[in-house]
Tab-separated table of C-alpha atoms in Angstrom:
chain	number	residue	atom	x	y	z
A	1	MET	CA	-182.924	233.560	-205.430
A	2	LYS	CA	-179.401	232.169	-205.639
A	3	ARG	CA	-180.559	228.846	-204.267
A	4	ILE	CA	-183.299	228.513	-206.895
A	5	LEU	CA	-180.937	229.427	-209.745
A	6	GLY	CA	-178.377	226.914	-208.480
A	7	SER	CA	-181.000	224.181	-208.477
A	8	ILE	CA	-182.116	225.020	-211.986
A	9	ALA	CA	-178.532	224.940	-213.269
A	10	ALA	CA	-177.954	221.533	-211.706
A	11	VAL	CA	-181.065	220.143	-213.347
A	12	ALA	CA	-180.027	221.557	-216.724
A	13	ILE	CA	-176.616	219.910	-216.468
A	14	LEU	CA	-178.142	216.540	-215.668
A	15	THR	CA	-180.535	216.696	-218.588
A	16	VAL	CA	-177.819	217.325	-221.185
A	17	ALA	CA	-174.959	215.272	-219.771
A	18	PRO	CA	-174.523	212.104	-221.836
A	19	SER	CA	-172.845	210.307	-218.985
A	20	VAL	CA	-174.124	210.722	-215.460
A	21	PRO	CA	-173.705	207.463	-213.556
A	22	ALA	CA	-175.554	207.338	-210.242
A	23	TRP	CA	-172.619	205.569	-208.543
A	24	ALA	CA	-169.113	206.268	-207.401
A	25	ASN	CA	-166.129	203.959	-206.972
A	26	ALA	CA	-166.599	200.180	-207.097
A	27	ASP	CA	-170.148	198.827	-206.829
A	28	ALA	CA	-172.585	196.579	-208.646
A	29	GLY	CA	-174.413	198.252	-211.521
A	30	PRO	CA	-177.294	197.056	-213.696
A	31	GLY	CA	-177.129	193.349	-214.391
A	32	GLY	CA	-174.577	192.890	-211.600
A	33	LEU	CA	-171.731	194.361	-213.686
A	34	THR	CA	-168.966	195.924	-211.650
A	35	ASN	CA	-168.178	199.619	-211.761
A	36	ALA	CA	-164.539	199.847	-210.846
A	37	ILE	CA	-161.144	201.283	-211.508
A	38	GLY	CA	-158.696	198.492	-212.243
A	39	THR	CA	-154.959	198.174	-212.331
A	40	SER	CA	-152.525	200.806	-213.588
A	41	GLN	CA	-149.402	200.296	-215.646
A	42	GLY	CA	-146.601	202.629	-216.627
A	43	GLY	CA	-144.999	205.613	-214.990
A	44	ALA	CA	-144.439	209.341	-215.346
A	45	ASN	CA	-144.139	209.289	-219.146
A	46	MET	CA	-147.393	207.375	-219.657
A	47	LYS	CA	-149.668	205.810	-217.054
A	48	THR	CA	-152.637	203.688	-218.171
A	49	THR	CA	-155.474	202.734	-215.820
A	50	GLN	CA	-158.273	200.337	-216.766
A	51	TYR	CA	-161.888	200.968	-215.745
A	52	LYS	CA	-165.375	199.516	-216.230
A	53	SER	CA	-168.778	201.012	-215.613
A	54	SER	CA	-172.412	200.226	-216.279
A	55	TYR	CA	-175.300	202.612	-215.800
A	56	THR	CA	-178.290	204.164	-217.497
A	57	ASP	CA	-176.928	207.070	-219.495
A	58	SER	CA	-179.311	210.040	-219.364
A	59	VAL	CA	-179.283	210.292	-223.180
A	60	LEU	CA	-178.140	206.960	-224.662
A	61	GLY	CA	-179.932	204.576	-222.281
A	62	PRO	CA	-178.525	201.548	-220.400
A	63	VAL	CA	-174.854	200.944	-221.271
A	64	SER	CA	-171.840	198.962	-220.169
A	65	CYS	CA	-168.502	200.674	-220.788
A	66	SER	CA	-164.881	199.624	-220.510
A	67	GLY	CA	-161.829	201.654	-221.234
A	68	VAL	CA	-158.482	203.008	-220.222
A	69	HIS	CA	-157.567	206.370	-218.755
A	70	GLN	CA	-154.149	207.605	-219.855
A	71	THR	CA	-152.014	210.346	-218.346
A	72	GLY	CA	-148.486	211.391	-219.208
A	73	LYS	CA	-146.317	213.704	-221.231
A	74	ASN	CA	-148.188	213.059	-224.494
A	75	THR	CA	-151.678	213.740	-223.121
A	76	SER	CA	-153.511	216.851	-221.962
A	77	THR	CA	-153.282	217.952	-218.329
A	78	LEU	CA	-156.027	215.644	-217.041
A	79	GLY	CA	-155.324	212.883	-219.569
A	80	GLN	CA	-157.618	211.050	-221.934
A	81	ASP	CA	-160.085	208.184	-221.918
A	82	SER	CA	-160.273	205.596	-224.691
A	83	PHE	CA	-163.382	203.445	-224.275
A	84	THR	CA	-166.206	201.413	-225.766
A	85	CYS	CA	-169.794	201.541	-224.537
A	86	THR	CA	-172.417	198.951	-225.497
A	87	SER	CA	-176.184	198.938	-225.079
A	88	THR	CA	-177.231	196.465	-222.385
A	89	THR	CA	-180.788	196.132	-223.707
A	90	GLY	CA	-179.960	194.394	-226.991
A	91	ALA	CA	-181.556	197.335	-228.811
A	92	PRO	CA	-179.648	200.173	-230.486
A	93	LEU	CA	-178.553	203.090	-228.319
A	94	VAL	CA	-181.267	205.731	-228.070
A	95	ASN	CA	-180.474	209.279	-229.214
A	96	SER	CA	-177.078	208.231	-230.611
A	97	GLY	CA	-177.276	211.224	-232.963
A	98	LEU	CA	-176.375	213.406	-229.991
A	99	LEU	CA	-172.847	211.980	-230.121
A	100	ALA	CA	-172.261	214.086	-233.254
A	101	ALA	CA	-173.309	217.249	-231.404
A	102	ILE	CA	-170.894	216.442	-228.591
A	103	ALA	CA	-168.059	215.746	-231.029
A	104	SER	CA	-168.596	219.013	-232.917
A	105	ASP	CA	-168.748	221.193	-229.781
A	106	PRO	CA	-167.609	219.318	-226.636
A	107	ALA	CA	-167.683	222.524	-224.561
A	108	GLY	CA	-171.230	223.424	-225.625
A	109	SER	CA	-174.589	222.695	-224.033
A	110	SER	CA	-174.226	218.983	-224.894
A	111	TYR	CA	-170.985	217.607	-223.533
A	112	TRP	CA	-169.178	214.453	-222.485
A	113	GLN	CA	-168.435	213.752	-218.820
A	114	SER	CA	-165.634	211.331	-217.934
A	115	ASP	CA	-166.728	207.927	-216.605
A	116	PHE	CA	-163.214	207.417	-215.186
A	117	TYR	CA	-163.332	210.634	-213.147
A	118	GLN	CA	-166.938	209.899	-212.151
A	119	LEU	CA	-165.663	206.656	-210.586
A	120	GLU	CA	-163.159	208.833	-208.704
A	121	GLY	CA	-166.051	210.977	-207.447
A	122	GLN	CA	-165.148	213.935	-209.683
A	123	PHE	CA	-167.021	215.813	-212.425
A	124	VAL	CA	-164.723	216.433	-215.424
A	125	ARG	CA	-165.977	217.590	-218.840
A	126	ALA	CA	-164.189	216.647	-222.040
A	127	ARG	CA	-162.246	219.243	-224.035
A	128	THR	CA	-162.368	217.034	-227.148
A	129	PHE	CA	-164.522	214.038	-228.029
A	130	ALA	CA	-164.233	211.758	-231.094
A	131	TYR	CA	-166.337	208.626	-231.632
A	132	THR	CA	-167.278	205.872	-234.046
A	133	LEU	CA	-170.797	204.416	-233.845
A	134	SER	CA	-171.076	200.738	-234.775
A	135	PRO	CA	-173.091	200.013	-237.956
A	136	ASP	CA	-175.834	198.293	-235.925
A	137	GLY	CA	-176.062	201.202	-233.433
A	138	LEU	CA	-175.482	198.902	-230.448
A	139	SER	CA	-172.154	200.415	-229.378
A	140	TYR	CA	-169.642	203.180	-229.931
A	141	THR	CA	-165.910	203.587	-229.398
A	142	ALA	CA	-164.556	206.976	-228.388
A	143	VAL	CA	-161.573	208.990	-227.225
A	144	ALA	CA	-162.103	212.005	-224.967
A	145	THR	CA	-159.410	214.391	-223.700
A	146	TYR	CA	-159.695	216.399	-220.492
């Protein structure tokens, strides 16, 4: 029975997670875009690391994202991501209304998972999530803390 319940829980997580890339570390994503962690700048007080990823988001559809992951004395324990994701289909993001649900309750049943940590091979859920959807619905910019 434990095995069946574990499988059901895993499926439930995948169906509500807005960001579940099927890759880890650097590789070629849809359209040949690179999924990779880039260079880091700074030190103990504030370290900033660039990253890029492209994948089919389980809720929003095909996206290409770029951002920075920041850690340091002015961030939460696991840092924060500041990023922009854009539809790769030329059509508006599907189900973009779910972003509001994530922003209002990031620890609830709909949550944000870090693309940066996913590239590191880790699953990290956001503690806070704030976003701005573009007027045309083709992209959004967000900040998530972990």
